[in-house]
């Protein structure tokens, strides 16, 4: 037996990576999977392509705004568009999403105004949308905590007695590979399993938990962890929008009909930095990034559309022009967002006024007023 000196654990024999569910190869060739049949019209595929392109353009504009000092921070989704658009388009109006802070593509699918996403990172609001209106909860920065919120929400759906009915919904919790090491996520797995809660855990395994590679987080593929908790798990090609759509659609339908939770591991790659405060060149090789460029989620859909004469140059140009126009409006709207009134930080904390909050608000108001008194004197 040999011992891994870094981890202090017995070294394991190298095992082949499992083949993920894939319906569209990196070369843009359609393939079938016996467990995940998927029928899409040409309009459906063009719509998915449009979602992918616009989402990426929004993301690039947000990164640029951050570099120019207009946003305090941004967590880019570059490279993960297929995982988010595929899973996001698999949802119904009755479902509820519990995101992290990177699900800009899912937010797009749930009709959340991208400007509201930027407001959070510009520091002018706390997430300016109604979760109930969009079926999309507020962004969560505390790693993994939203999985517990989602599990509790799913248990509520179960107790409403609607599972199996046309109005049934399910919860879906998004998180990254790094979050799987968090206690909150594992506690959510326990509760979801023993209560057979209608929830899908959607892990975007982009292979880097900031600067920590996946091999330092898990000895087995992440989707196999579900087995230990007593529910199924599956790995899907996270750069394949068709496969992400089919796998998520089946898992959500199973949850809505009372078949319990499921873990989806969308195997993808974070092409950009963890956030705009990160420099990935300090911890990963350029060659690794280059190899994943060949699996670009947008290019493979474009290749499929082109090869099958399902879209022409005018369509692709039109999508690009639309994406640029949305980005321009987004920039204009971001720069025009006013700074909030300082006292507004006390709003929306509790449903009703709280005595301690009222006291703090009054103290802060007096503190602000003291500056006006100094100027007057």
mmCIF file of C-alpha atoms in Angstrom:
data_model
loop_
_atom_site.group_PDB
_atom_site.id
_atom_site.type_symbol
_atom_site.label_atom_id
_atom_site.label_comp_id
_atom_site.label_asym_id
_atom_site.label_seq_id
_atom_site.Cartn_x
_atom_site.Cartn_y
_atom_site.Cartn_z
ATOM 1 C CA UNK A 1 0.000 0.000 0.000
ATOM 2 C CA UNK A 2 1.207 3.489 -0.772
ATOM 3 C CA UNK A 3 0.218 6.599 1.119
ATOM 4 C CA UNK A 4 -0.581 9.892 -0.507
ATOM 5 C CA UNK A 5 1.656 12.216 1.484
ATOM 6 C CA UNK A 6 -0.414 15.247 0.626
ATOM 7 C CA UNK A 7 -3.744 13.939 1.809
ATOM 8 C CA UNK A 8 -2.506 11.314 4.256
ATOM 9 C CA UNK A 9 -4.795 8.706 2.799
ATOM 10 C CA UNK A 10 -4.225 5.454 0.931
ATOM 11 C CA UNK A 11 -3.710 6.081 -2.722
ATOM 12 C CA UNK A 12 -6.377 4.627 -4.918
ATOM 13 C CA UNK A 13 -5.961 3.012 -8.281
ATOM 14 C CA UNK A 14 -6.736 5.241 -11.173
ATOM 15 C CA UNK A 15 -10.250 4.669 -12.459
ATOM 16 C CA UNK A 16 -11.766 5.716 -15.745
ATOM 17 C CA UNK A 17 -14.053 8.714 -15.641
ATOM 18 C CA UNK A 18 -17.698 7.713 -16.207
ATOM 19 C CA UNK A 19 -19.266 8.655 -19.497
ATOM 20 C CA UNK A 20 -21.757 11.482 -18.953
ATOM 21 C CA UNK A 21 -25.147 11.588 -20.595
ATOM 22 C CA UNK A 22 -24.603 13.306 -23.920
ATOM 23 C CA UNK A 23 -27.007 14.092 -26.760
ATOM 24 C CA UNK A 24 -24.877 16.547 -28.751
ATOM 25 C CA UNK A 25 -21.173 15.963 -29.237
ATOM 26 C CA UNK A 26 -18.586 18.761 -29.123
ATOM 27 C CA UNK A 27 -18.505 18.509 -32.929
ATOM 28 C CA UNK A 28 -22.227 19.228 -33.112
ATOM 29 C CA UNK A 29 -23.385 15.702 -33.955
ATOM 30 C CA UNK A 30 -26.673 14.478 -32.507
ATOM 31 C CA UNK A 31 -26.517 11.201 -30.578
ATOM 32 C CA UNK A 32 -29.199 9.249 -28.742
ATOM 33 C CA UNK A 33 -29.336 7.978 -25.187
ATOM 34 C CA UNK A 34 -31.771 5.170 -24.258
ATOM 35 C CA UNK A 35 -32.770 6.764 -20.946
ATOM 36 C CA UNK A 36 -33.114 10.318 -22.183
ATOM 37 C CA UNK A 37 -35.014 10.581 -25.478
ATOM 38 C CA UNK A 38 -35.447 14.176 -26.589
ATOM 39 C CA UNK A 39 -37.469 15.592 -29.439
ATOM 40 C CA UNK A 40 -36.850 19.203 -30.387
ATOM 41 C CA UNK A 41 -38.191 21.213 -33.298
ATOM 42 C CA UNK A 42 -35.973 23.524 -35.316
ATOM 43 C CA UNK A 43 -37.618 26.458 -33.539
ATOM 44 C CA UNK A 44 -36.799 24.887 -30.169
ATOM 45 C CA UNK A 45 -33.131 24.540 -31.061
ATOM 46 C CA UNK A 46 -32.879 28.049 -32.460
ATOM 47 C CA UNK A 47 -34.467 29.344 -29.251
ATOM 48 C CA UNK A 48 -31.895 27.493 -27.138
ATOM 49 C CA UNK A 49 -29.101 28.938 -29.260
ATOM 50 C CA UNK A 50 -30.514 32.437 -28.779
ATOM 51 C CA UNK A 51 -30.641 31.895 -25.001
ATOM 52 C CA UNK A 52 -27.021 30.749 -24.958
ATOM 53 C CA UNK A 53 -25.711 33.680 -26.984
ATOM 54 C CA UNK A 54 -27.655 36.351 -25.118
ATOM 55 C CA UNK A 55 -26.723 34.934 -21.733
ATOM 56 C CA UNK A 56 -23.034 34.949 -22.635
ATOM 57 C CA UNK A 57 -23.268 38.510 -23.950
ATOM 58 C CA UNK A 58 -24.930 39.692 -20.732
ATOM 59 C CA UNK A 59 -22.195 38.010 -18.750
ATOM 60 C CA UNK A 60 -19.400 39.595 -20.794
ATOM 61 C CA UNK A 61 -20.981 43.036 -20.389
ATOM 62 C CA UNK A 62 -21.152 42.571 -16.625
ATOM 63 C CA UNK A 63 -17.476 41.591 -16.522
ATOM 64 C CA UNK A 64 -16.599 44.714 -18.525
ATOM 65 C CA UNK A 65 -18.639 46.911 -16.188
ATOM 66 C CA UNK A 66 -16.796 45.433 -13.237
ATOM 67 C CA UNK A 67 -13.394 46.105 -14.830
ATOM 68 C CA UNK A 68 -14.503 49.709 -15.343
ATOM 69 C CA UNK A 69 -15.461 50.118 -11.680
ATOM 70 C CA UNK A 70 -19.215 50.131 -12.179
ATOM 71 C CA UNK A 71 -19.839 46.848 -10.323
ATOM 72 C CA UNK A 72 -18.178 45.780 -7.114
ATOM 73 C CA UNK A 73 -17.896 42.151 -8.187
ATOM 74 C CA UNK A 74 -19.197 39.668 -10.757
ATOM 75 C CA UNK A 75 -19.235 35.875 -10.844
ATOM 76 C CA UNK A 76 -18.987 34.932 -14.502
ATOM 77 C CA UNK A 77 -20.809 31.926 -15.967
ATOM 78 C CA UNK A 78 -18.518 31.738 -19.009
ATOM 79 C CA UNK A 79 -18.441 28.130 -20.216
ATOM 80 C CA UNK A 80 -21.404 27.038 -18.105
ATOM 81 C CA UNK A 81 -24.184 28.434 -20.314
ATOM 82 C CA UNK A 82 -25.466 25.048 -21.499
ATOM 83 C CA UNK A 83 -25.851 23.670 -17.978
ATOM 84 C CA UNK A 84 -27.889 26.691 -16.960
ATOM 85 C CA UNK A 85 -30.002 27.181 -20.081
ATOM 86 C CA UNK A 86 -30.699 23.460 -20.496
ATOM 87 C CA UNK A 87 -31.777 22.989 -16.892
ATOM 88 C CA UNK A 88 -33.572 26.336 -16.770
ATOM 89 C CA UNK A 89 -35.704 25.553 -19.817
ATOM 90 C CA UNK A 90 -36.693 22.219 -18.253
ATOM 91 C CA UNK A 91 -38.657 23.967 -15.495
ATOM 92 C CA UNK A 92 -42.364 24.797 -15.294
ATOM 93 C CA UNK A 93 -44.101 27.782 -13.756
ATOM 94 C CA UNK A 94 -44.818 25.719 -10.633
ATOM 95 C CA UNK A 95 -41.153 24.989 -9.901
ATOM 96 C CA UNK A 96 -38.944 27.051 -7.592
ATOM 97 C CA UNK A 97 -35.248 27.747 -8.178
ATOM 98 C CA UNK A 98 -32.729 28.247 -5.376
ATOM 99 C CA UNK A 99 -29.602 29.702 -7.015
ATOM 100 C CA UNK A 100 -26.117 30.572 -5.874
ATOM 101 C CA UNK A 101 -24.717 33.843 -7.210
ATOM 102 C CA UNK A 102 -23.728 32.589 -10.678
ATOM 103 C CA UNK A 103 -27.012 31.376 -12.195
ATOM 104 C CA UNK A 104 -27.448 34.267 -14.631
ATOM 105 C CA UNK A 105 -28.601 31.892 -17.368
ATOM 106 C CA UNK A 106 -31.271 30.327 -15.177
ATOM 107 C CA UNK A 107 -32.383 33.818 -14.164
ATOM 108 C CA UNK A 108 -32.760 34.639 -17.864
ATOM 109 C CA UNK A 109 -34.951 31.557 -18.326
ATOM 110 C CA UNK A 110 -37.124 32.690 -15.391
ATOM 111 C CA UNK A 111 -37.602 36.174 -16.875
ATOM 112 C CA UNK A 112 -35.614 37.976 -14.192
ATOM 113 C CA UNK A 113 -34.463 41.324 -15.586
ATOM 114 C CA UNK A 114 -30.646 41.138 -15.911
ATOM 115 C CA UNK A 115 -30.473 44.714 -14.647
ATOM 116 C CA UNK A 116 -31.737 43.456 -11.295
ATOM 117 C CA UNK A 117 -28.823 41.022 -11.143
ATOM 118 C CA UNK A 118 -26.418 43.898 -11.727
ATOM 119 C CA UNK A 119 -28.083 45.994 -9.036
ATOM 120 C CA UNK A 120 -27.037 43.447 -6.440
ATOM 121 C CA UNK A 121 -23.398 43.534 -7.569
ATOM 122 C CA UNK A 122 -23.469 47.334 -7.885
ATOM 123 C CA UNK A 123 -24.583 47.511 -4.269
ATOM 124 C CA UNK A 124 -27.792 49.415 -4.892
ATOM 125 C CA UNK A 125 -30.273 46.666 -3.961
ATOM 126 C CA UNK A 126 -30.455 43.303 -2.227
ATOM 127 C CA UNK A 127 -31.737 41.485 -5.302
ATOM 128 C CA UNK A 128 -34.558 43.455 -6.793
ATOM 129 C CA UNK A 129 -37.029 40.807 -7.837
ATOM 130 C CA UNK A 130 -39.992 38.968 -6.355
ATOM 131 C CA UNK A 131 -39.036 35.276 -5.946
ATOM 132 C CA UNK A 132 -42.672 34.159 -6.071
ATOM 133 C CA UNK A 133 -43.315 36.048 -9.321
ATOM 134 C CA UNK A 134 -40.421 34.390 -11.121
ATOM 135 C CA UNK A 135 -40.099 31.079 -9.277
ATOM 136 C CA UNK A 136 -36.527 32.149 -8.668
ATOM 137 C CA UNK A 137 -35.199 32.927 -5.218
ATOM 138 C CA UNK A 138 -32.650 35.611 -4.444
ATOM 139 C CA UNK A 139 -28.982 34.968 -5.088
ATOM 140 C CA UNK A 140 -27.207 33.274 -2.185
ATOM 141 C CA UNK A 141 -23.585 34.048 -1.446
ATOM 142 C CA UNK A 142 -23.228 31.810 1.623
ATOM 143 C CA UNK A 143 -21.938 28.627 0.028
ATOM 144 C CA UNK A 144 -24.429 25.767 0.095
ATOM 145 C CA UNK A 145 -27.012 27.312 2.414
ATOM 146 C CA UNK A 146 -29.597 27.523 -0.347
ATOM 147 C CA UNK A 147 -29.737 23.718 -0.541
ATOM 148 C CA UNK A 148 -31.280 23.655 2.927
ATOM 149 C CA UNK A 149 -33.721 26.407 1.977
ATOM 150 C CA UNK A 150 -34.673 24.441 -1.126
ATOM 151 C CA UNK A 151 -35.141 21.211 0.815
ATOM 152 C CA UNK A 152 -37.418 22.925 3.305
ATOM 153 C CA UNK A 153 -39.396 24.466 0.456
ATOM 154 C CA UNK A 154 -39.700 21.069 -1.218
ATOM 155 C CA UNK A 155 -40.983 19.512 2.015
ATOM 156 C CA UNK A 156 -43.591 22.269 2.065
ATOM 157 C CA UNK A 157 -44.719 21.316 -1.452
ATOM 158 C CA UNK A 158 -45.002 17.738 -0.253
ATOM 159 C CA UNK A 159 -47.189 18.754 2.666
ATOM 160 C CA UNK A 160 -49.448 20.777 0.402
ATOM 161 C CA UNK A 161 -50.531 17.428 -1.039
ATOM 162 C CA UNK A 162 -50.195 18.509 -4.669
ATOM 163 C CA UNK A 163 -47.572 16.023 -5.854
ATOM 164 C CA UNK A 164 -48.769 14.096 -8.858
ATOM 165 C CA UNK A 165 -51.355 16.746 -9.781
ATOM 166 C CA UNK A 166 -51.140 19.130 -12.756
ATOM 167 C CA UNK A 167 -50.317 21.985 -10.382
ATOM 168 C CA UNK A 168 -47.420 20.147 -8.741
ATOM 169 C CA UNK A 169 -44.043 21.820 -8.643
ATOM 170 C CA UNK A 170 -40.633 20.847 -7.382
ATOM 171 C CA UNK A 171 -37.587 22.649 -6.057
ATOM 172 C CA UNK A 172 -34.228 22.752 -7.772
ATOM 173 C CA UNK A 173 -31.094 23.822 -5.903
ATOM 174 C CA UNK A 174 -28.013 24.965 -7.810
ATOM 175 C CA UNK A 175 -24.515 24.771 -6.385
ATOM 176 C CA UNK A 176 -20.939 24.158 -7.462
ATOM 177 C CA UNK A 177 -18.510 21.336 -6.848
ATOM 178 C CA UNK A 178 -16.898 23.241 -3.989
ATOM 179 C CA UNK A 179 -20.226 23.412 -2.150
ATOM 180 C CA UNK A 180 -20.440 19.623 -2.018
ATOM 181 C CA UNK A 181 -17.812 19.765 0.729
ATOM 182 C CA UNK A 182 -20.038 22.008 2.832
ATOM 183 C CA UNK A 183 -22.001 20.621 5.767
ATOM 184 C CA UNK A 184 -25.174 22.404 4.650
ATOM 185 C CA UNK A 185 -25.260 20.498 1.375
ATOM 186 C CA UNK A 186 -24.790 17.142 3.055
ATOM 187 C CA UNK A 187 -27.465 17.955 5.629
ATOM 188 C CA UNK A 188 -29.818 18.870 2.786
ATOM 189 C CA UNK A 189 -29.084 15.493 1.167
ATOM 190 C CA UNK A 190 -30.019 13.716 4.425
ATOM 191 C CA UNK A 191 -33.306 15.538 4.902
ATOM 192 C CA UNK A 192 -34.297 15.328 1.234
ATOM 193 C CA UNK A 193 -33.647 11.601 1.240
ATOM 194 C CA UNK A 194 -35.386 10.547 4.426
ATOM 195 C CA UNK A 195 -38.429 12.721 3.689
ATOM 196 C CA UNK A 196 -38.435 11.818 -0.018
ATOM 197 C CA UNK A 197 -38.682 15.526 -0.799
ATOM 198 C CA UNK A 198 -39.487 16.737 -4.344
ATOM 199 C CA UNK A 199 -36.143 18.350 -5.077
ATOM 200 C CA UNK A 200 -33.402 18.143 -7.690
ATOM 201 C CA UNK A 201 -29.873 19.002 -6.631
ATOM 202 C CA UNK A 202 -28.112 20.482 -9.662
ATOM 203 C CA UNK A 203 -24.352 20.575 -9.184
ATOM 204 C CA UNK A 204 -22.368 22.472 -11.795
ATOM 205 C CA UNK A 205 -19.047 20.753 -11.479
ATOM 206 C CA UNK A 206 -16.789 23.323 -13.121
ATOM 207 C CA UNK A 207 -13.810 21.495 -11.592
ATOM 208 C CA UNK A 208 -12.440 24.375 -9.580
ATOM 209 C CA UNK A 209 -13.600 25.501 -6.145
ATOM 210 C CA UNK A 210 -11.949 28.889 -6.572
ATOM 211 C CA UNK A 211 -8.321 27.609 -6.732
ATOM 212 C CA UNK A 212 -8.949 24.107 -5.357
ATOM 213 C CA UNK A 213 -9.159 21.335 -7.976
ATOM 214 C CA UNK A 214 -11.823 18.669 -7.797
ATOM 215 C CA UNK A 215 -9.365 15.872 -6.963
ATOM 216 C CA UNK A 216 -8.723 17.525 -3.618
ATOM 217 C CA UNK A 217 -12.432 17.488 -2.815
ATOM 218 C CA UNK A 218 -13.634 14.033 -3.713
ATOM 219 C CA UNK A 219 -12.272 10.541 -4.348
ATOM 220 C CA UNK A 220 -15.300 9.572 -6.407
ATOM 221 C CA UNK A 221 -17.374 11.313 -9.082
ATOM 222 C CA UNK A 222 -19.717 13.707 -7.325
ATOM 223 C CA UNK A 223 -22.924 12.188 -8.661
ATOM 224 C CA UNK A 224 -22.051 8.903 -6.915
ATOM 225 C CA UNK A 225 -22.335 10.592 -3.533
ATOM 226 C CA UNK A 226 -26.126 10.469 -3.924
ATOM 227 C CA UNK A 227 -26.060 6.700 -3.544
ATOM 228 C CA UNK A 228 -24.741 7.021 -0.020
ATOM 229 C CA UNK A 229 -27.743 9.126 0.910
ATOM 230 C CA UNK A 230 -30.227 6.790 -0.728
ATOM 231 C CA UNK A 231 -31.298 8.594 -3.879
ATOM 232 C CA UNK A 232 -30.163 8.450 -7.527
ATOM 233 C CA UNK A 233 -27.466 10.536 -9.137
ATOM 234 C CA UNK A 234 -26.436 11.065 -12.747
ATOM 235 C CA UNK A 235 -23.593 12.801 -14.546
ATOM 236 C CA UNK A 236 -24.466 14.826 -17.631
ATOM 237 C CA UNK A 237 -22.291 16.629 -20.162
ATOM 238 C CA UNK A 238 -22.652 20.131 -18.753
ATOM 239 C CA UNK A 239 -21.617 21.722 -22.047
ATOM 240 C CA UNK A 240 -24.430 19.934 -23.896
ATOM 241 C CA UNK A 241 -27.622 21.982 -23.686
ATOM 242 C CA UNK A 242 -29.728 19.136 -25.123
ATOM 243 C CA UNK A 243 -28.544 16.646 -22.514
ATOM 244 C CA UNK A 244 -28.938 19.113 -19.638
ATOM 245 C CA UNK A 245 -32.496 19.815 -20.801
ATOM 246 C CA UNK A 246 -33.442 16.131 -21.088
ATOM 247 C CA UNK A 247 -31.850 15.016 -17.818
ATOM 248 C CA UNK A 248 -33.274 17.903 -15.785
ATOM 249 C CA UNK A 249 -36.713 17.528 -17.352
ATOM 250 C CA UNK A 250 -36.869 13.850 -16.358
ATOM 251 C CA UNK A 251 -35.564 14.467 -12.836
ATOM 252 C CA UNK A 252 -38.000 17.316 -12.195
ATOM 253 C CA UNK A 253 -40.930 15.290 -13.480
ATOM 254 C CA UNK A 254 -39.963 12.445 -11.168
ATOM 255 C CA UNK A 255 -39.835 14.871 -8.234
ATOM 256 C CA UNK A 256 -43.222 16.367 -9.097
ATOM 257 C CA UNK A 257 -44.805 12.910 -9.122
ATOM 258 C CA UNK A 258 -43.504 11.964 -5.698
ATOM 259 C CA UNK A 259 -40.476 9.896 -6.681
ATOM 260 C CA UNK A 260 -38.140 11.890 -4.464
ATOM 261 C CA UNK A 261 -34.842 13.710 -4.871
ATOM 262 C CA UNK A 262 -32.092 13.325 -7.444
ATOM 263 C CA UNK A 263 -28.571 14.652 -7.831
ATOM 264 C CA UNK A 264 -27.476 15.877 -11.268
ATOM 265 C CA UNK A 265 -23.782 16.501 -11.761
ATOM 266 C CA UNK A 266 -23.341 18.734 -14.806
ATOM 267 C CA UNK A 267 -19.718 18.148 -15.769
ATOM 268 C CA UNK A 268 -18.494 21.418 -17.224
ATOM 269 C CA UNK A 269 -15.650 23.886 -16.962
ATOM 270 C CA UNK A 270 -15.338 27.420 -15.661
ATOM 271 C CA UNK A 271 -13.693 29.212 -18.579
ATOM 272 C CA UNK A 272 -13.245 32.450 -16.681
ATOM 273 C CA UNK A 273 -12.160 33.454 -13.207
ATOM 274 C CA UNK A 274 -14.088 32.392 -10.103
ATOM 275 C CA UNK A 275 -15.074 36.022 -9.701
ATOM 276 C CA UNK A 276 -13.591 39.226 -11.019
ATOM 277 C CA UNK A 277 -11.338 39.342 -7.930
ATOM 278 C CA UNK A 278 -9.702 36.053 -8.913
ATOM 279 C CA UNK A 279 -6.717 35.314 -11.161
ATOM 280 C CA UNK A 280 -6.905 31.712 -12.431
ATOM 281 C CA UNK A 281 -3.515 31.949 -14.144
ATOM 282 C CA UNK A 282 -1.979 31.507 -10.681
ATOM 283 C CA UNK A 283 -3.317 28.000 -10.187
ATOM 284 C CA UNK A 284 -4.230 26.315 -13.495
ATOM 285 C CA UNK A 285 -2.594 25.685 -16.832
ATOM 286 C CA UNK A 286 -3.432 27.527 -20.027
ATOM 287 C CA UNK A 287 -3.489 24.236 -21.902
ATOM 288 C CA UNK A 288 -6.386 23.070 -19.738
ATOM 289 C CA UNK A 289 -8.446 26.095 -20.703
ATOM 290 C CA UNK A 290 -7.578 25.659 -24.367
ATOM 291 C CA UNK A 291 -8.741 22.046 -24.369
ATOM 292 C CA UNK A 292 -12.138 23.056 -22.990
ATOM 293 C CA UNK A 293 -12.562 25.761 -25.613
ATOM 294 C CA UNK A 294 -12.999 22.898 -28.070
ATOM 295 C CA UNK A 295 -16.090 21.839 -26.095
ATOM 296 C CA UNK A 296 -17.713 25.261 -26.198
ATOM 297 C CA UNK A 297 -21.452 24.884 -25.515
ATOM 298 C CA UNK A 298 -22.491 27.531 -28.024
ATOM 299 C CA UNK A 299 -20.306 26.439 -30.916
ATOM 300 C CA UNK A 300 -21.620 22.880 -30.831
ATOM 301 C CA UNK A 301 -25.246 24.063 -31.177
ATOM 302 C CA UNK A 302 -24.231 26.432 -33.964
ATOM 303 C CA UNK A 303 -22.482 23.576 -35.750
ATOM 304 C CA UNK A 304 -25.603 21.405 -35.438
ATOM 305 C CA UNK A 305 -27.859 24.157 -36.781
ATOM 306 C CA UNK A 306 -25.506 24.855 -39.673
ATOM 307 C CA UNK A 307 -24.924 21.241 -40.592
ATOM 308 C CA UNK A 308 -28.651 20.528 -40.676
ATOM 309 C CA UNK A 309 -29.537 23.709 -42.596
ATOM 310 C CA UNK A 310 -31.722 24.697 -39.657
ATOM 311 C CA UNK A 311 -30.406 28.256 -39.544
ATOM 312 C CA UNK A 312 -28.708 30.606 -41.973
ATOM 313 C CA UNK A 313 -26.291 33.501 -41.672
ATOM 314 C CA UNK A 314 -29.136 35.984 -41.304
ATOM 315 C CA UNK A 315 -30.376 34.128 -38.209
ATOM 316 C CA UNK A 316 -26.949 34.052 -36.569
ATOM 317 C CA UNK A 317 -26.355 37.733 -37.367
ATOM 318 C CA UNK A 318 -29.759 38.613 -35.998
ATOM 319 C CA UNK A 319 -29.069 36.865 -32.702
ATOM 320 C CA UNK A 320 -25.724 38.636 -32.402
ATOM 321 C CA UNK A 321 -27.341 42.015 -33.071
ATOM 322 C CA UNK A 322 -30.065 41.318 -30.512
ATOM 323 C CA UNK A 323 -27.482 40.284 -27.907
ATOM 324 C CA UNK A 324 -25.478 43.468 -28.519
ATOM 325 C CA UNK A 325 -28.606 45.611 -28.165
ATOM 326 C CA UNK A 326 -29.523 43.913 -24.874
ATOM 327 C CA UNK A 327 -25.992 44.459 -23.597
ATOM 328 C CA UNK A 328 -26.102 48.129 -24.581
ATOM 329 C CA UNK A 329 -29.404 48.617 -22.764
ATOM 330 C CA UNK A 330 -28.003 46.778 -19.772
ATOM 331 C CA UNK A 331 -24.976 49.082 -19.624
ATOM 332 C CA UNK A 332 -27.139 52.170 -19.953
ATOM 333 C CA UNK A 333 -29.511 50.965 -17.247
ATOM 334 C CA UNK A 334 -26.668 50.047 -14.907
ATOM 335 C CA UNK A 335 -25.021 53.460 -15.142
ATOM 336 C CA UNK A 336 -28.360 55.153 -14.526
ATOM 337 C CA UNK A 337 -29.172 53.220 -11.358
ATOM 338 C CA UNK A 338 -29.313 55.709 -8.476
ATOM 339 C CA UNK A 339 -27.553 55.125 -5.195
ATOM 340 C CA UNK A 340 -30.036 54.047 -2.541
ATOM 341 C CA UNK A 341 -31.003 56.187 0.423
ATOM 342 C CA UNK A 342 -28.817 55.074 3.358
ATOM 343 C CA UNK A 343 -31.810 54.396 5.590
ATOM 344 C CA UNK A 344 -33.311 52.044 3.011
ATOM 345 C CA UNK A 345 -30.992 49.318 4.306
ATOM 346 C CA UNK A 346 -33.498 48.771 7.100
ATOM 347 C CA UNK A 347 -36.330 48.020 4.698
ATOM 348 C CA UNK A 348 -37.396 44.492 3.762
ATOM 349 C CA UNK A 349 -35.459 42.922 6.652
ATOM 350 C CA UNK A 350 -38.609 41.755 8.489
ATOM 351 C CA UNK A 351 -42.171 41.494 7.266
ATOM 352 C CA UNK A 352 -43.270 43.696 10.202
ATOM 353 C CA UNK A 353 -41.387 46.362 12.081
ATOM 354 C CA UNK A 354 -39.055 45.033 14.767
ATOM 355 C CA UNK A 355 -38.309 47.090 17.922
ATOM 356 C CA UNK A 356 -34.554 46.570 17.738
ATOM 357 C CA UNK A 357 -34.509 47.396 14.031
ATOM 358 C CA UNK A 358 -36.516 50.552 14.675
ATOM 359 C CA UNK A 359 -34.061 51.610 17.379
ATOM 360 C CA UNK A 360 -31.085 51.013 15.087
ATOM 361 C CA UNK A 361 -32.780 52.911 12.276
ATOM 362 C CA UNK A 362 -33.409 55.916 14.548
ATOM 363 C CA UNK A 363 -29.797 55.901 15.765
ATOM 364 C CA UNK A 364 -28.480 55.799 12.217
ATOM 365 C CA UNK A 365 -30.846 58.601 11.157
ATOM 366 C CA UNK A 366 -29.517 60.748 14.021
ATOM 367 C CA UNK A 367 -25.947 59.951 12.989
ATOM 368 C CA UNK A 368 -26.627 61.058 9.409
ATOM 369 C CA UNK A 369 -28.346 64.206 10.644
ATOM 370 C CA UNK A 370 -25.268 65.136 12.683
ATOM 371 C CA UNK A 371 -23.352 65.802 9.447
ATOM 372 C CA UNK A 372 -26.006 68.242 8.307
ATOM 373 C CA UNK A 373 -25.729 70.036 11.659
ATOM 374 C CA UNK A 374 -21.955 70.347 11.237
ATOM 375 C CA UNK A 375 -22.368 71.906 7.801
ATOM 376 C CA UNK A 376 -24.989 74.329 9.104
ATOM 377 C CA UNK A 377 -22.759 75.499 11.953
#
